[in-house]
mmCIF file with all atom_site columns, C-alpha atoms in Angstrom:
data_model
loop_
_atom_site.group_PDB
_atom_site.id
_atom_site.type_symbol
_atom_site.label_atom_id
_atom_site.label_alt_id
_atom_site.label_comp_id
_atom_site.label_asym_id
_atom_site.label_entity_id
_atom_site.label_seq_id
_atom_site.pdbx_PDB_ins_code
_atom_site.Cartn_x
_atom_site.Cartn_y
_atom_site.Cartn_z
_atom_site.occupancy
_atom_site.B_iso_or_equiv
_atom_site.pdbx_formal_charge
_atom_site.auth_seq_id
_atom_site.auth_comp_id
_atom_site.auth_asym_id
_atom_site.auth_atom_id
_atom_site.pdbx_PDB_model_num
ATOM 1   C CA . GLY Y 1 1   ? 85.422  96.118  101.521 1.00 83.00 ? 907  GLY Y CA 1
ATOM 2   C CA . ASN Y 1 2   ? 84.936  96.759  97.849  1.00 88.00 ? 908  ASN Y CA 1
ATOM 3   C CA . SER Y 1 3   ? 81.469  96.478  96.342  1.00 92.00 ? 909  SER Y CA 1
ATOM 4   C CA . VAL Y 1 4   ? 79.542  97.024  93.128  1.00 94.00 ? 910  VAL Y CA 1
ATOM 5   C CA . THR Y 1 5   ? 75.920  98.110  92.868  1.00 94.00 ? 911  THR Y CA 1
ATOM 6   C CA . GLN Y 1 6   ? 73.857  97.824  89.706  1.00 93.00 ? 912  GLN Y CA 1
ATOM 7   C CA . MET Y 1 7   ? 70.379  98.943  88.797  1.00 86.00 ? 913  MET Y CA 1
ATOM 8   C CA . GLU Y 1 8   ? 67.658  96.415  89.410  1.00 79.00 ? 914  GLU Y CA 1
ATOM 9   C CA . GLY Y 1 9   ? 66.398  94.477  86.460  1.00 84.00 ? 915  GLY Y CA 1
ATOM 10  C CA . PRO Y 1 10  ? 64.938  93.216  84.368  1.00 93.00 ? 916  PRO Y CA 1
ATOM 11  C CA . VAL Y 1 11  ? 65.137  95.952  81.774  1.00 96.00 ? 917  VAL Y CA 1
ATOM 12  C CA . THR Y 1 12  ? 62.849  95.568  78.770  1.00 97.00 ? 918  THR Y CA 1
ATOM 13  C CA . LEU Y 1 13  ? 63.338  97.759  75.704  1.00 97.00 ? 919  LEU Y CA 1
ATOM 14  C CA . SER Y 1 14  ? 62.150  97.877  72.137  1.00 97.00 ? 920  SER Y CA 1
ATOM 15  C CA . GLU Y 1 15  ? 64.645  97.431  69.354  1.00 97.00 ? 921  GLU Y CA 1
ATOM 16  C CA . GLU Y 1 16  ? 66.567  100.647 68.520  1.00 97.00 ? 922  GLU Y CA 1
ATOM 17  C CA . ALA Y 1 17  ? 65.893  102.168 71.942  1.00 97.00 ? 923  ALA Y CA 1
ATOM 18  C CA . PHE Y 1 18  ? 68.633  103.830 74.002  1.00 98.00 ? 924  PHE Y CA 1
ATOM 19  C CA . LEU Y 1 19  ? 70.111  101.761 76.806  1.00 97.00 ? 925  LEU Y CA 1
ATOM 20  C CA . THR Y 1 20  ? 71.586  102.832 80.118  1.00 97.00 ? 926  THR Y CA 1
ATOM 21  C CA . ILE Y 1 21  ? 72.499  100.388 82.875  1.00 97.00 ? 927  ILE Y CA 1
ATOM 22  C CA . ASN Y 1 22  ? 73.742  102.137 85.989  1.00 97.00 ? 928  ASN Y CA 1
ATOM 23  C CA . CYS Y 1 23  ? 76.734  100.897 87.958  1.00 97.00 ? 929  CYS Y CA 1
ATOM 24  C CA . THR Y 1 24  ? 78.326  102.465 91.019  1.00 97.00 ? 930  THR Y CA 1
ATOM 25  C CA . TYR Y 1 25  ? 81.178  101.144 93.065  1.00 96.00 ? 931  TYR Y CA 1
ATOM 26  C CA . THR Y 1 26  ? 82.921  101.416 96.410  1.00 95.00 ? 932  THR Y CA 1
ATOM 27  C CA . ALA Y 1 27  ? 86.641  100.781 96.536  1.00 92.00 ? 933  ALA Y CA 1
ATOM 28  C CA . THR Y 1 28  ? 89.480  101.559 98.879  1.00 86.00 ? 934  THR Y CA 1
ATOM 29  C CA . GLY Y 1 29  ? 91.992  102.142 96.082  1.00 83.00 ? 935  GLY Y CA 1
ATOM 30  C CA . TYR Y 1 30  ? 91.939  102.877 92.360  1.00 86.00 ? 936  TYR Y CA 1
ATOM 31  C CA . PRO Y 1 31  ? 90.285  99.918  90.679  1.00 91.00 ? 937  PRO Y CA 1
ATOM 32  C CA . SER Y 1 32  ? 89.956  98.924  87.079  1.00 91.00 ? 938  SER Y CA 1
ATOM 33  C CA . LEU Y 1 33  ? 86.318  98.647  85.994  1.00 94.00 ? 939  LEU Y CA 1
ATOM 34  C CA . PHE Y 1 34  ? 84.700  96.117  83.702  1.00 94.00 ? 940  PHE Y CA 1
ATOM 35  C CA . TRP Y 1 35  ? 81.448  95.198  82.049  1.00 97.00 ? 941  TRP Y CA 1
ATOM 36  C CA . TYR Y 1 36  ? 80.862  91.515  81.358  1.00 96.00 ? 942  TYR Y CA 1
ATOM 37  C CA . VAL Y 1 37  ? 77.971  90.104  79.328  1.00 96.00 ? 943  VAL Y CA 1
ATOM 38  C CA . GLN Y 1 38  ? 76.354  86.694  79.702  1.00 93.00 ? 944  GLN Y CA 1
ATOM 39  C CA . TYR Y 1 39  ? 74.271  85.463  76.772  1.00 93.00 ? 945  TYR Y CA 1
ATOM 40  C CA . PRO Y 1 40  ? 71.702  82.719  77.423  1.00 89.00 ? 946  PRO Y CA 1
ATOM 41  C CA . GLY Y 1 41  ? 73.353  79.384  78.167  1.00 84.00 ? 947  GLY Y CA 1
ATOM 42  C CA . GLU Y 1 42  ? 76.866  80.789  78.046  1.00 87.00 ? 948  GLU Y CA 1
ATOM 43  C CA . GLY Y 1 43  ? 79.563  81.975  80.398  1.00 88.00 ? 949  GLY Y CA 1
ATOM 44  C CA . LEU Y 1 44  ? 80.492  85.588  81.013  1.00 91.00 ? 950  LEU Y CA 1
ATOM 45  C CA . GLN Y 1 45  ? 82.453  87.426  78.339  1.00 93.00 ? 951  GLN Y CA 1
ATOM 46  C CA . LEU Y 1 46  ? 84.378  90.639  78.743  1.00 93.00 ? 952  LEU Y CA 1
ATOM 47  C CA . LEU Y 1 47  ? 82.480  93.439  77.005  1.00 97.00 ? 953  LEU Y CA 1
ATOM 48  C CA . LEU Y 1 48  ? 84.644  96.446  77.828  1.00 96.00 ? 954  LEU Y CA 1
ATOM 49  C CA . LYS Y 1 49  ? 86.968  97.833  80.471  1.00 93.00 ? 955  LYS Y CA 1
ATOM 50  C CA . ALA Y 1 50  ? 88.541  101.040 81.754  1.00 94.00 ? 956  ALA Y CA 1
ATOM 51  C CA . THR Y 1 51  ? 91.636  101.244 83.887  1.00 90.00 ? 957  THR Y CA 1
ATOM 52  C CA . LYS Y 1 52  ? 91.726  104.844 85.144  1.00 90.00 ? 958  LYS Y CA 1
ATOM 53  C CA . ALA Y 1 53  ? 89.568  107.880 85.719  1.00 93.00 ? 959  ALA Y CA 1
ATOM 54  C CA . ASP Y 1 54  ? 87.975  109.433 82.594  1.00 95.00 ? 960  ASP Y CA 1
ATOM 55  C CA . ASP Y 1 55  ? 88.875  106.423 80.455  1.00 95.00 ? 961  ASP Y CA 1
ATOM 56  C CA . LYS Y 1 56  ? 86.101  105.343 78.099  1.00 97.00 ? 962  LYS Y CA 1
ATOM 57  C CA . GLY Y 1 57  ? 85.741  101.670 77.286  1.00 96.00 ? 963  GLY Y CA 1
ATOM 58  C CA . SER Y 1 58  ? 83.868  100.715 74.129  1.00 97.00 ? 964  SER Y CA 1
ATOM 59  C CA . ASN Y 1 59  ? 82.964  97.583  72.197  1.00 97.00 ? 965  ASN Y CA 1
ATOM 60  C CA . LYS Y 1 60  ? 80.109  96.429  69.907  1.00 95.00 ? 966  LYS Y CA 1
ATOM 61  C CA . GLY Y 1 61  ? 78.431  99.856  70.173  1.00 97.00 ? 967  GLY Y CA 1
ATOM 62  C CA . PHE Y 1 62  ? 78.479  99.816  73.971  1.00 98.00 ? 968  PHE Y CA 1
ATOM 63  C CA . GLU Y 1 63  ? 80.319  102.499 75.934  1.00 98.00 ? 969  GLU Y CA 1
ATOM 64  C CA . ALA Y 1 64  ? 81.105  103.239 79.571  1.00 98.00 ? 970  ALA Y CA 1
ATOM 65  C CA . THR Y 1 65  ? 83.142  106.051 81.109  1.00 98.00 ? 971  THR Y CA 1
ATOM 66  C CA . TYR Y 1 66  ? 85.080  105.718 84.357  1.00 97.00 ? 972  TYR Y CA 1
ATOM 67  C CA . ARG Y 1 67  ? 83.811  108.558 86.555  1.00 96.00 ? 973  ARG Y CA 1
ATOM 68  C CA . LYS Y 1 68  ? 85.897  108.796 89.702  1.00 94.00 ? 974  LYS Y CA 1
ATOM 69  C CA . GLU Y 1 69  ? 84.036  111.811 91.096  1.00 94.00 ? 975  GLU Y CA 1
ATOM 70  C CA . THR Y 1 70  ? 80.726  109.922 91.089  1.00 95.00 ? 976  THR Y CA 1
ATOM 71  C CA . THR Y 1 71  ? 82.269  106.426 91.478  1.00 96.00 ? 977  THR Y CA 1
ATOM 72  C CA . SER Y 1 72  ? 80.251  105.269 88.495  1.00 97.00 ? 978  SER Y CA 1
ATOM 73  C CA . PHE Y 1 73  ? 80.698  103.249 85.315  1.00 98.00 ? 979  PHE Y CA 1
ATOM 74  C CA . HIS Y 1 74  ? 77.338  103.354 83.545  1.00 98.00 ? 980  HIS Y CA 1
ATOM 75  C CA . LEU Y 1 75  ? 76.866  101.219 80.441  1.00 98.00 ? 981  LEU Y CA 1
ATOM 76  C CA . GLU Y 1 76  ? 75.228  102.857 77.397  1.00 98.00 ? 982  GLU Y CA 1
ATOM 77  C CA . LYS Y 1 77  ? 74.246  101.920 73.880  1.00 98.00 ? 983  LYS Y CA 1
ATOM 78  C CA . GLY Y 1 78  ? 72.534  104.202 71.428  1.00 97.00 ? 984  GLY Y CA 1
ATOM 79  C CA . SER Y 1 79  ? 70.403  101.639 69.614  1.00 96.00 ? 985  SER Y CA 1
ATOM 80  C CA . VAL Y 1 80  ? 69.892  98.164  71.047  1.00 97.00 ? 986  VAL Y CA 1
ATOM 81  C CA . GLN Y 1 81  ? 69.192  95.050  69.019  1.00 97.00 ? 987  GLN Y CA 1
ATOM 82  C CA . VAL Y 1 82  ? 67.355  91.845  69.888  1.00 97.00 ? 988  VAL Y CA 1
ATOM 83  C CA . SER Y 1 83  ? 70.752  90.120  69.925  1.00 96.00 ? 989  SER Y CA 1
ATOM 84  C CA . ASP Y 1 84  ? 71.794  92.331  72.872  1.00 97.00 ? 990  ASP Y CA 1
ATOM 85  C CA . SER Y 1 85  ? 69.380  90.472  75.147  1.00 97.00 ? 991  SER Y CA 1
ATOM 86  C CA . ALA Y 1 86  ? 71.606  89.133  77.928  1.00 96.00 ? 992  ALA Y CA 1
ATOM 87  C CA . VAL Y 1 87  ? 72.642  89.663  81.527  1.00 94.00 ? 993  VAL Y CA 1
ATOM 88  C CA . TYR Y 1 88  ? 75.171  92.433  82.088  1.00 96.00 ? 994  TYR Y CA 1
ATOM 89  C CA . PHE Y 1 89  ? 77.582  92.428  85.028  1.00 95.00 ? 995  PHE Y CA 1
ATOM 90  C CA . CYS Y 1 90  ? 79.587  95.361  86.291  1.00 96.00 ? 996  CYS Y CA 1
ATOM 91  C CA . ALA Y 1 91  ? 82.815  94.410  88.071  1.00 94.00 ? 997  ALA Y CA 1
ATOM 92  C CA . LEU Y 1 92  ? 85.937  95.927  89.572  1.00 93.00 ? 998  LEU Y CA 1
ATOM 93  C CA . SER Y 1 93  ? 89.414  94.791  90.406  1.00 89.00 ? 999  SER Y CA 1
ATOM 94  C CA . GLU Y 1 94  ? 92.161  96.639  92.206  1.00 83.00 ? 1000 GLU Y CA 1
ATOM 95  C CA . ASP Y 1 95  ? 94.869  94.476  90.698  1.00 78.00 ? 1001 ASP Y CA 1
ATOM 96  C CA . ASN Y 1 96  ? 95.518  92.044  87.887  1.00 68.00 ? 1002 ASN Y CA 1
ATOM 97  C CA . TYR Y 1 97  ? 94.399  88.977  89.799  1.00 75.00 ? 1003 TYR Y CA 1
ATOM 98  C CA . GLY Y 1 98  ? 91.050  87.300  89.293  1.00 74.00 ? 1004 GLY Y CA 1
ATOM 99  C CA . GLN Y 1 99  ? 90.635  86.366  92.941  1.00 75.00 ? 1005 GLN Y CA 1
ATOM 100 C CA . ASN Y 1 100 ? 90.121  90.026  93.712  1.00 82.00 ? 1006 ASN Y CA 1
ATOM 101 C CA . PHE Y 1 101 ? 87.374  90.680  91.182  1.00 88.00 ? 1007 PHE Y CA 1
ATOM 102 C CA . VAL Y 1 102 ? 84.125  91.942  92.709  1.00 90.00 ? 1008 VAL Y CA 1
ATOM 103 C CA . PHE Y 1 103 ? 80.993  91.467  90.615  1.00 92.00 ? 1009 PHE Y CA 1
ATOM 104 C CA . GLY Y 1 104 ? 77.664  93.242  90.776  1.00 92.00 ? 1010 GLY Y CA 1
ATOM 105 C CA . PRO Y 1 105 ? 74.453  91.182  90.849  1.00 91.00 ? 1011 PRO Y CA 1
ATOM 106 C CA . GLY Y 1 106 ? 73.829  91.539  87.120  1.00 93.00 ? 1012 GLY Y CA 1
ATOM 107 C CA . THR Y 1 107 ? 71.086  93.275  85.144  1.00 95.00 ? 1013 THR Y CA 1
ATOM 108 C CA . ARG Y 1 108 ? 68.958  91.273  82.737  1.00 94.00 ? 1014 ARG Y CA 1
ATOM 109 C CA . LEU Y 1 109 ? 68.153  93.057  79.474  1.00 97.00 ? 1015 LEU Y CA 1
ATOM 110 C CA . SER Y 1 110 ? 65.401  91.910  77.142  1.00 97.00 ? 1016 SER Y CA 1
ATOM 111 C CA . VAL Y 1 111 ? 65.067  93.607  73.753  1.00 97.00 ? 1017 VAL Y CA 1
ATOM 112 C CA . LEU Y 1 112 ? 61.785  93.121  71.924  1.00 97.00 ? 1018 LEU Y CA 1
ATOM 113 C CA . PRO Y 1 113 ? 61.476  93.289  68.117  1.00 95.00 ? 1019 PRO Y CA 1
ATOM 114 C CA . ASN E 2 1   ? 90.251  77.288  70.071  1.00 64.00 ? 730  ASN E CA 1
ATOM 115 C CA . ALA E 2 2   ? 88.163  75.720  72.873  1.00 78.00 ? 731  ALA E CA 1
ATOM 116 C CA . GLY E 2 3   ? 89.049  78.172  75.689  1.00 91.00 ? 732  GLY E CA 1
ATOM 117 C CA . VAL E 2 4   ? 87.584  77.037  79.020  1.00 95.00 ? 733  VAL E CA 1
ATOM 118 C CA . THR E 2 5   ? 85.527  73.834  78.905  1.00 95.00 ? 734  THR E CA 1
ATOM 119 C CA . GLN E 2 6   ? 83.266  72.675  81.727  1.00 96.00 ? 735  GLN E CA 1
ATOM 120 C CA . THR E 2 7   ? 81.460  69.375  82.140  1.00 96.00 ? 736  THR E CA 1
ATOM 121 C CA . PRO E 2 8   ? 78.742  68.411  82.796  1.00 96.00 ? 737  PRO E CA 1
ATOM 122 C CA . LYS E 2 9   ? 76.332  71.171  81.733  1.00 94.00 ? 738  LYS E CA 1
ATOM 123 C CA . PHE E 2 10  ? 73.561  69.992  84.044  1.00 95.00 ? 739  PHE E CA 1
ATOM 124 C CA . ARG E 2 11  ? 73.406  67.672  87.038  1.00 96.00 ? 740  ARG E CA 1
ATOM 125 C CA . ILE E 2 12  ? 70.879  66.716  89.664  1.00 97.00 ? 741  ILE E CA 1
ATOM 126 C CA . LEU E 2 13  ? 72.206  65.318  92.931  1.00 96.00 ? 742  LEU E CA 1
ATOM 127 C CA . LYS E 2 14  ? 70.499  63.894  95.968  1.00 97.00 ? 743  LYS E CA 1
ATOM 128 C CA . ILE E 2 15  ? 71.412  65.269  99.374  1.00 97.00 ? 744  ILE E CA 1
ATOM 129 C CA . GLY E 2 16  ? 74.580  63.608  100.653 1.00 96.00 ? 745  GLY E CA 1
ATOM 130 C CA . GLN E 2 17  ? 75.865  62.524  97.255  1.00 97.00 ? 746  GLN E CA 1
ATOM 131 C CA . SER E 2 18  ? 79.204  63.713  95.925  1.00 96.00 ? 747  SER E CA 1
ATOM 132 C CA . MET E 2 19  ? 80.421  64.712  92.491  1.00 96.00 ? 748  MET E CA 1
ATOM 133 C CA . THR E 2 20  ? 83.248  66.397  90.630  1.00 97.00 ? 749  THR E CA 1
ATOM 134 C CA . LEU E 2 21  ? 82.784  69.309  88.255  1.00 98.00 ? 750  LEU E CA 1
ATOM 135 C CA . GLN E 2 22  ? 85.408  69.226  85.547  1.00 97.00 ? 751  GLN E CA 1
ATOM 136 C CA . CYS E 2 23  ? 87.186  72.256  84.103  1.00 97.00 ? 752  CYS E CA 1
ATOM 137 C CA . THR E 2 24  ? 89.959  72.384  81.539  1.00 97.00 ? 753  THR E CA 1
ATOM 138 C CA . GLN E 2 25  ? 91.541  75.241  79.613  1.00 96.00 ? 754  GLN E CA 1
ATOM 139 C CA . ASP E 2 26  ? 93.827  75.218  76.582  1.00 95.00 ? 755  ASP E CA 1
ATOM 140 C CA . MET E 2 27  ? 95.167  78.768  76.786  1.00 92.00 ? 756  MET E CA 1
ATOM 141 C CA . ASN E 2 28  ? 98.114  77.937  79.069  1.00 92.00 ? 757  ASN E CA 1
ATOM 142 C CA . HIS E 2 29  ? 96.728  80.292  81.706  1.00 92.00 ? 758  HIS E CA 1
ATOM 143 C CA . ASN E 2 30  ? 98.350  79.938  85.088  1.00 91.00 ? 759  ASN E CA 1
ATOM 144 C CA . TYR E 2 31  ? 95.434  81.294  87.116  1.00 93.00 ? 760  TYR E CA 1
ATOM 145 C CA . MET E 2 32  ? 92.169  79.377  87.390  1.00 95.00 ? 761  MET E CA 1
ATOM 146 C CA . TYR E 2 33  ? 89.029  80.025  89.446  1.00 96.00 ? 762  TYR E CA 1
ATOM 147 C CA . TRP E 2 34  ? 85.725  78.513  90.500  1.00 97.00 ? 763  TRP E CA 1
ATOM 148 C CA . TYR E 2 35  ? 82.733  80.794  91.027  1.00 96.00 ? 764  TYR E CA 1
ATOM 149 C CA . ARG E 2 36  ? 79.137  80.129  91.922  1.00 95.00 ? 765  ARG E CA 1
ATOM 150 C CA . GLN E 2 37  ? 76.288  82.275  90.659  1.00 91.00 ? 766  GLN E CA 1
ATOM 151 C CA . ASP E 2 38  ? 73.068  82.470  92.645  1.00 90.00 ? 767  ASP E CA 1
ATOM 152 C CA . PRO E 2 39  ? 69.945  84.290  91.395  1.00 80.00 ? 768  PRO E CA 1
ATOM 153 C CA . GLY E 2 40  ? 70.139  88.044  91.964  1.00 76.00 ? 769  GLY E CA 1
ATOM 154 C CA . MET E 2 41  ? 73.659  87.811  93.316  1.00 80.00 ? 770  MET E CA 1
ATOM 155 C CA . GLY E 2 42  ? 77.010  88.509  91.796  1.00 81.00 ? 771  GLY E CA 1
ATOM 156 C CA . LEU E 2 43  ? 79.531  85.757  91.306  1.00 90.00 ? 772  LEU E CA 1
ATOM 157 C CA . LYS E 2 44  ? 81.102  84.441  94.488  1.00 92.00 ? 773  LYS E CA 1
ATOM 158 C CA . LEU E 2 45  ? 84.616  82.982  94.416  1.00 94.00 ? 774  LEU E CA 1
ATOM 159 C CA . ILE E 2 46  ? 84.859  79.456  95.814  1.00 96.00 ? 775  ILE E CA 1
ATOM 160 C CA . TYR E 2 47  ? 88.518  78.519  95.209  1.00 96.00 ? 776  TYR E CA 1
ATOM 161 C CA . TYR E 2 48  ? 91.329  79.662  92.982  1.00 95.00 ? 777  TYR E CA 1
ATOM 162 C CA . SER E 2 49  ? 94.720  78.458  91.866  1.00 95.00 ? 778  SER E CA 1
ATOM 163 C CA . VAL E 2 50  ? 97.784  80.424  90.793  1.00 92.00 ? 779  VAL E CA 1
ATOM 164 C CA . GLY E 2 51  ? 99.502  77.438  89.209  1.00 93.00 ? 780  GLY E CA 1
ATOM 165 C CA . ALA E 2 52  ? 99.849  73.680  89.267  1.00 94.00 ? 781  ALA E CA 1
ATOM 166 C CA . GLY E 2 53  ? 100.031 72.397  92.833  1.00 94.00 ? 782  GLY E CA 1
ATOM 167 C CA . ILE E 2 54  ? 98.859  75.677  94.408  1.00 95.00 ? 783  ILE E CA 1
ATOM 168 C CA . THR E 2 55  ? 95.286  76.359  95.494  1.00 97.00 ? 784  THR E CA 1
ATOM 169 C CA . ASP E 2 56  ? 93.645  78.747  97.932  1.00 96.00 ? 785  ASP E CA 1
ATOM 170 C CA . LYS E 2 57  ? 90.220  79.477  99.371  1.00 96.00 ? 786  LYS E CA 1
ATOM 171 C CA . GLY E 2 58  ? 87.965  82.193  98.063  1.00 94.00 ? 787  GLY E CA 1
ATOM 172 C CA . GLU E 2 59  ? 84.956  83.800  99.678  1.00 91.00 ? 788  GLU E CA 1
ATOM 173 C CA . VAL E 2 60  ? 82.702  80.697  99.956  1.00 95.00 ? 789  VAL E CA 1
ATOM 174 C CA . PRO E 2 61  ? 84.863  77.528  100.139 1.00 97.00 ? 790  PRO E CA 1
ATOM 175 C CA . ASN E 2 62  ? 82.880  75.482  102.665 1.00 96.00 ? 791  ASN E CA 1
ATOM 176 C CA . GLY E 2 63  ? 81.615  72.180  101.276 1.00 96.00 ? 792  GLY E CA 1
ATOM 177 C CA . TYR E 2 64  ? 84.028  72.164  98.326  1.00 97.00 ? 793  TYR E CA 1
ATOM 178 C CA . ASN E 2 65  ? 87.509  70.939  97.526  1.00 97.00 ? 794  ASN E CA 1
ATOM 179 C CA . VAL E 2 66  ? 89.831  71.497  94.574  1.00 97.00 ? 795  VAL E CA 1
ATOM 180 C CA . SER E 2 67  ? 93.072  70.191  93.179  1.00 96.00 ? 796  SER E CA 1
ATOM 181 C CA . ARG E 2 68  ? 95.419  71.443  90.461  1.00 97.00 ? 797  ARG E CA 1
ATOM 182 C CA . SER E 2 69  ? 97.746  68.725  89.268  1.00 96.00 ? 798  SER E CA 1
ATOM 183 C CA . THR E 2 70  ? 98.253  70.235  85.795  1.00 96.00 ? 799  THR E CA 1
ATOM 184 C CA . THR E 2 71  ? 98.118  73.714  84.275  1.00 95.00 ? 800  THR E CA 1
ATOM 185 C CA . GLU E 2 72  ? 95.117  72.711  82.174  1.00 96.00 ? 801  GLU E CA 1
ATOM 186 C CA . ASP E 2 73  ? 92.765  71.107  84.704  1.00 97.00 ? 802  ASP E CA 1
ATOM 187 C CA . PHE E 2 74  ? 91.063  72.443  87.821  1.00 98.00 ? 803  PHE E CA 1
ATOM 188 C CA . PRO E 2 75  ? 88.305  70.103  89.071  1.00 98.00 ? 804  PRO E CA 1
ATOM 189 C CA . LEU E 2 76  ? 85.887  71.117  91.831  1.00 98.00 ? 805  LEU E CA 1
ATOM 190 C CA . ARG E 2 77  ? 84.733  68.408  94.241  1.00 97.00 ? 806  ARG E CA 1
ATOM 191 C CA . LEU E 2 78  ? 81.473  68.545  96.172  1.00 96.00 ? 807  LEU E CA 1
ATOM 192 C CA . GLU E 2 79  ? 81.341  66.213  99.160  1.00 89.00 ? 808  GLU E CA 1
ATOM 193 C CA . LEU E 2 80  ? 78.033  65.533  100.918 1.00 93.00 ? 809  LEU E CA 1
ATOM 194 C CA . ALA E 2 81  ? 75.916  67.712  98.653  1.00 95.00 ? 810  ALA E CA 1
ATOM 195 C CA . ALA E 2 82  ? 73.425  70.027  100.365 1.00 96.00 ? 811  ALA E CA 1
ATOM 196 C CA . PRO E 2 83  ? 70.471  72.032  98.956  1.00 96.00 ? 812  PRO E CA 1
ATOM 197 C CA . SER E 2 84  ? 72.440  75.226  99.635  1.00 95.00 ? 813  SER E CA 1
ATOM 198 C CA . GLN E 2 85  ? 74.856  74.134  96.906  1.00 96.00 ? 814  GLN E CA 1
ATOM 199 C CA . THR E 2 86  ? 72.160  74.389  94.254  1.00 96.00 ? 815  THR E CA 1
ATOM 200 C CA . SER E 2 87  ? 73.661  76.983  91.932  1.00 96.00 ? 816  SER E CA 1
ATOM 201 C CA . VAL E 2 88  ? 75.324  77.617  88.609  1.00 94.00 ? 817  VAL E CA 1
ATOM 202 C CA . TYR E 2 89  ? 79.062  77.013  88.753  1.00 96.00 ? 818  TYR E CA 1
ATOM 203 C CA . PHE E 2 90  ? 81.545  78.774  86.511  1.00 95.00 ? 819  PHE E CA 1
ATOM 204 C CA . CYS E 2 91  ? 85.178  77.983  85.958  1.00 96.00 ? 820  CYS E CA 1
ATOM 205 C CA . ALA E 2 92  ? 87.424  80.775  84.705  1.00 95.00 ? 821  ALA E CA 1
ATOM 206 C CA . SER E 2 93  ? 91.056  81.352  83.859  1.00 94.00 ? 822  SER E CA 1
ATOM 207 C CA . SER E 2 94  ? 93.374  84.280  83.375  1.00 91.00 ? 823  SER E CA 1
ATOM 208 C CA . TYR E 2 95  ? 97.016  85.149  82.744  1.00 86.00 ? 824  TYR E CA 1
ATOM 209 C CA . PRO E 2 96  ? 97.874  88.094  84.982  1.00 75.00 ? 825  PRO E CA 1
ATOM 210 C CA . LYS E 2 97  ? 100.729 90.223  83.733  1.00 70.00 ? 826  LYS E CA 1
ATOM 211 C CA . GLY E 2 98  ? 102.002 93.698  84.226  1.00 66.00 ? 827  GLY E CA 1
ATOM 212 C CA . GLY E 2 99  ? 100.680 96.656  82.299  1.00 61.00 ? 828  GLY E CA 1
ATOM 213 C CA . GLY E 2 100 ? 96.983  96.335  82.938  1.00 63.00 ? 829  GLY E CA 1
ATOM 214 C CA . PRO E 2 101 ? 94.163  94.120  84.135  1.00 68.00 ? 830  PRO E CA 1
ATOM 215 C CA . SER E 2 102 ? 93.936  90.646  82.726  1.00 79.00 ? 831  SER E CA 1
ATOM 216 C CA . PRO E 2 103 ? 90.356  89.669  81.810  1.00 83.00 ? 832  PRO E CA 1
ATOM 217 C CA . LEU E 2 104 ? 88.775  86.481  83.076  1.00 90.00 ? 833  LEU E CA 1
ATOM 218 C CA . HIS E 2 105 ? 87.852  83.826  80.507  1.00 92.00 ? 834  HIS E CA 1
ATOM 219 C CA . PHE E 2 106 ? 84.789  81.842  81.548  1.00 93.00 ? 835  PHE E CA 1
ATOM 220 C CA . GLY E 2 107 ? 83.416  78.435  80.722  1.00 95.00 ? 836  GLY E CA 1
ATOM 221 C CA . ASN E 2 108 ? 79.728  77.976  79.906  1.00 93.00 ? 837  ASN E CA 1
ATOM 222 C CA . GLY E 2 109 ? 78.803  76.842  83.384  1.00 94.00 ? 838  GLY E CA 1
ATOM 223 C CA . THR E 2 110 ? 77.390  73.802  85.170  1.00 95.00 ? 839  THR E CA 1
ATOM 224 C CA . ARG E 2 111 ? 73.843  74.025  86.513  1.00 95.00 ? 840  ARG E CA 1
ATOM 225 C CA . LEU E 2 112 ? 73.635  71.904  89.664  1.00 96.00 ? 841  LEU E CA 1
ATOM 226 C CA . THR E 2 113 ? 70.463  71.065  91.570  1.00 96.00 ? 842  THR E CA 1
ATOM 227 C CA . VAL E 2 114 ? 70.587  69.295  94.933  1.00 96.00 ? 843  VAL E CA 1
ATOM 228 C CA . THR E 2 115 ? 67.291  67.790  96.105  1.00 95.00 ? 844  THR E CA 1
#
């Protein structure tokens, strides 16, 4: 079946540092890929998405590129802020239906001032 | 715009008790979902619904029941609570349509402890 693997956390960075959170996937078809973010005490929110190979999703300074050859969708940000402290989830879906979403385990990011 | 609203935010249950987790959405989404989130694990789908009167099991349905009498509401019922049901529960909704993936909209979660 489909699966998503993320780098182990927690990740602790100083403010303005460069962020990379690795995500790789296994899928039988051609999935869409997503990054969701969960701020403390809140539900998950869509951060960015990409629907086909070589697409780049971007939002709030975060970027991720759909790499079919390496089955990866790594999340990057050039300069993190304390307000970016959250849990980040990589996910995939092979169709438009939520029951077929597969989520990674999440990576907790802490940004120190 | 409230989005997806879950109640309660926290609850402690004794083993064998029952309770209902409430979820309502005001976006007129036809699809609704219940997930549980355990530490170090991704979200696991418990039940989902594609519209009023239609529900189906997800990956981990045992010990839970759902109903969908209206588009807005999708309550999750726990019967005979067990420690293994200690988790954070998220309700979500979406409006699948052609032309691309439809994102999930999540509530803020219910943290349930069974002791």
